[in-house]
Amino acid sequence: MTDSAARAVKRVRELRSTALLAGSRTGTRHPLVAVAMAAPLAVLLAVACGGWHAVVVQASSVAGLMGR
């Protein structure tokens, strides 16, 4: 049991040091920034796969759920 705990602590330390060296930031993104990042890719995939009808159906169902 103590061996697995020691390995877990070592792994966490390695992940933290790698994150510090990579310069990654902690915290969360603003939701609008996340949408601005994801929306162009979603549109590109919808155009490439010809899925406009599916996108419209999903969006209308989500809008219906939010309108309750």
Short mmCIF file of C-alpha atoms in Angstrom, two decimals:
data_model
loop_
_atom_site.label_atom_id
_atom_site.label_comp_id
_atom_site.label_asym_id
_atom_site.label_seq_id
_atom_site.Cartn_x
_atom_site.Cartn_y
_atom_site.Cartn_z
CA MET A 1 0.00 0.00 0.00
CA THR A 2 2.77 2.45 0.84
CA ASP A 3 4.52 1.68 -2.44
CA SER A 4 1.48 2.71 -4.45
CA ALA A 5 1.10 5.90 -2.40
CA ALA A 6 4.75 6.77 -2.95
CA ARG A 7 4.40 6.16 -6.68
CA ALA A 8 1.32 8.39 -6.79
CA VAL A 9 3.12 11.21 -5.00
CA LYS A 10 6.09 10.86 -7.34
CA ARG A 11 3.79 10.94 -10.37
CA VAL A 12 2.03 14.09 -9.15
CA ARG A 13 5.37 15.81 -8.61
CA GLU A 14 6.49 14.84 -12.12
CA LEU A 15 3.27 16.17 -13.63
CA ARG A 16 3.58 19.44 -11.74
CA SER A 17 7.20 19.95 -12.77
CA THR A 18 6.34 19.19 -16.41
CA ALA A 19 3.46 21.64 -16.28
CA LEU A 20 5.70 24.32 -14.82
CA LEU A 21 8.32 23.79 -17.49
CA ALA A 22 5.72 23.85 -20.24
CA GLY A 23 4.35 27.13 -18.96
CA SER A 24 0.78 25.95 -18.71
CA ARG A 25 -1.65 28.08 -16.77
CA THR A 26 -4.01 26.86 -14.15
CA GLY A 27 -7.56 28.04 -13.82
CA THR A 28 -10.48 28.13 -16.16
CA ARG A 29 -11.28 29.92 -19.38
CA HIS A 30 -14.18 32.27 -19.78
CA PRO A 31 -17.07 30.39 -21.42
CA LEU A 32 -17.22 32.83 -24.34
CA VAL A 33 -13.53 32.26 -25.06
CA ALA A 34 -14.15 28.52 -25.09
CA VAL A 35 -17.06 28.99 -27.51
CA ALA A 36 -14.94 31.24 -29.72
CA MET A 37 -12.29 28.53 -29.86
CA ALA A 38 -14.66 25.63 -30.49
CA ALA A 39 -17.20 27.21 -32.85
CA PRO A 40 -14.96 27.53 -35.94
CA LEU A 41 -13.95 23.89 -35.73
CA ALA A 42 -17.56 22.83 -35.27
CA VAL A 43 -18.59 24.81 -38.36
CA LEU A 44 -15.72 23.36 -40.36
CA LEU A 45 -16.66 19.82 -39.39
CA ALA A 46 -20.32 20.45 -40.16
CA VAL A 47 -19.45 21.76 -43.61
CA ALA A 48 -16.92 19.00 -44.31
CA CYS A 49 -19.28 16.22 -43.24
CA GLY A 50 -22.42 17.74 -44.70
CA GLY A 51 -24.12 17.71 -41.34
CA TRP A 52 -25.99 21.00 -41.42
CA HIS A 53 -29.34 19.33 -40.90
CA ALA A 54 -28.05 17.47 -37.83
CA VAL A 55 -26.57 20.69 -36.45
CA VAL A 56 -29.87 22.53 -36.89
CA VAL A 57 -31.83 19.71 -35.24
CA GLN A 58 -29.46 19.56 -32.28
CA ALA A 59 -29.40 23.34 -31.87
CA SER A 60 -33.16 23.57 -31.93
CA SER A 61 -33.52 20.82 -29.34
CA VAL A 62 -30.98 22.51 -27.07
CA ALA A 63 -32.77 25.82 -27.52
CA GLY A 64 -36.03 24.12 -26.63
CA LEU A 65 -34.54 22.70 -23.45
CA MET A 66 -33.07 26.06 -22.44
CA GLY A 67 -36.37 27.81 -23.09
CA ARG A 68 -38.18 25.92 -20.35
#
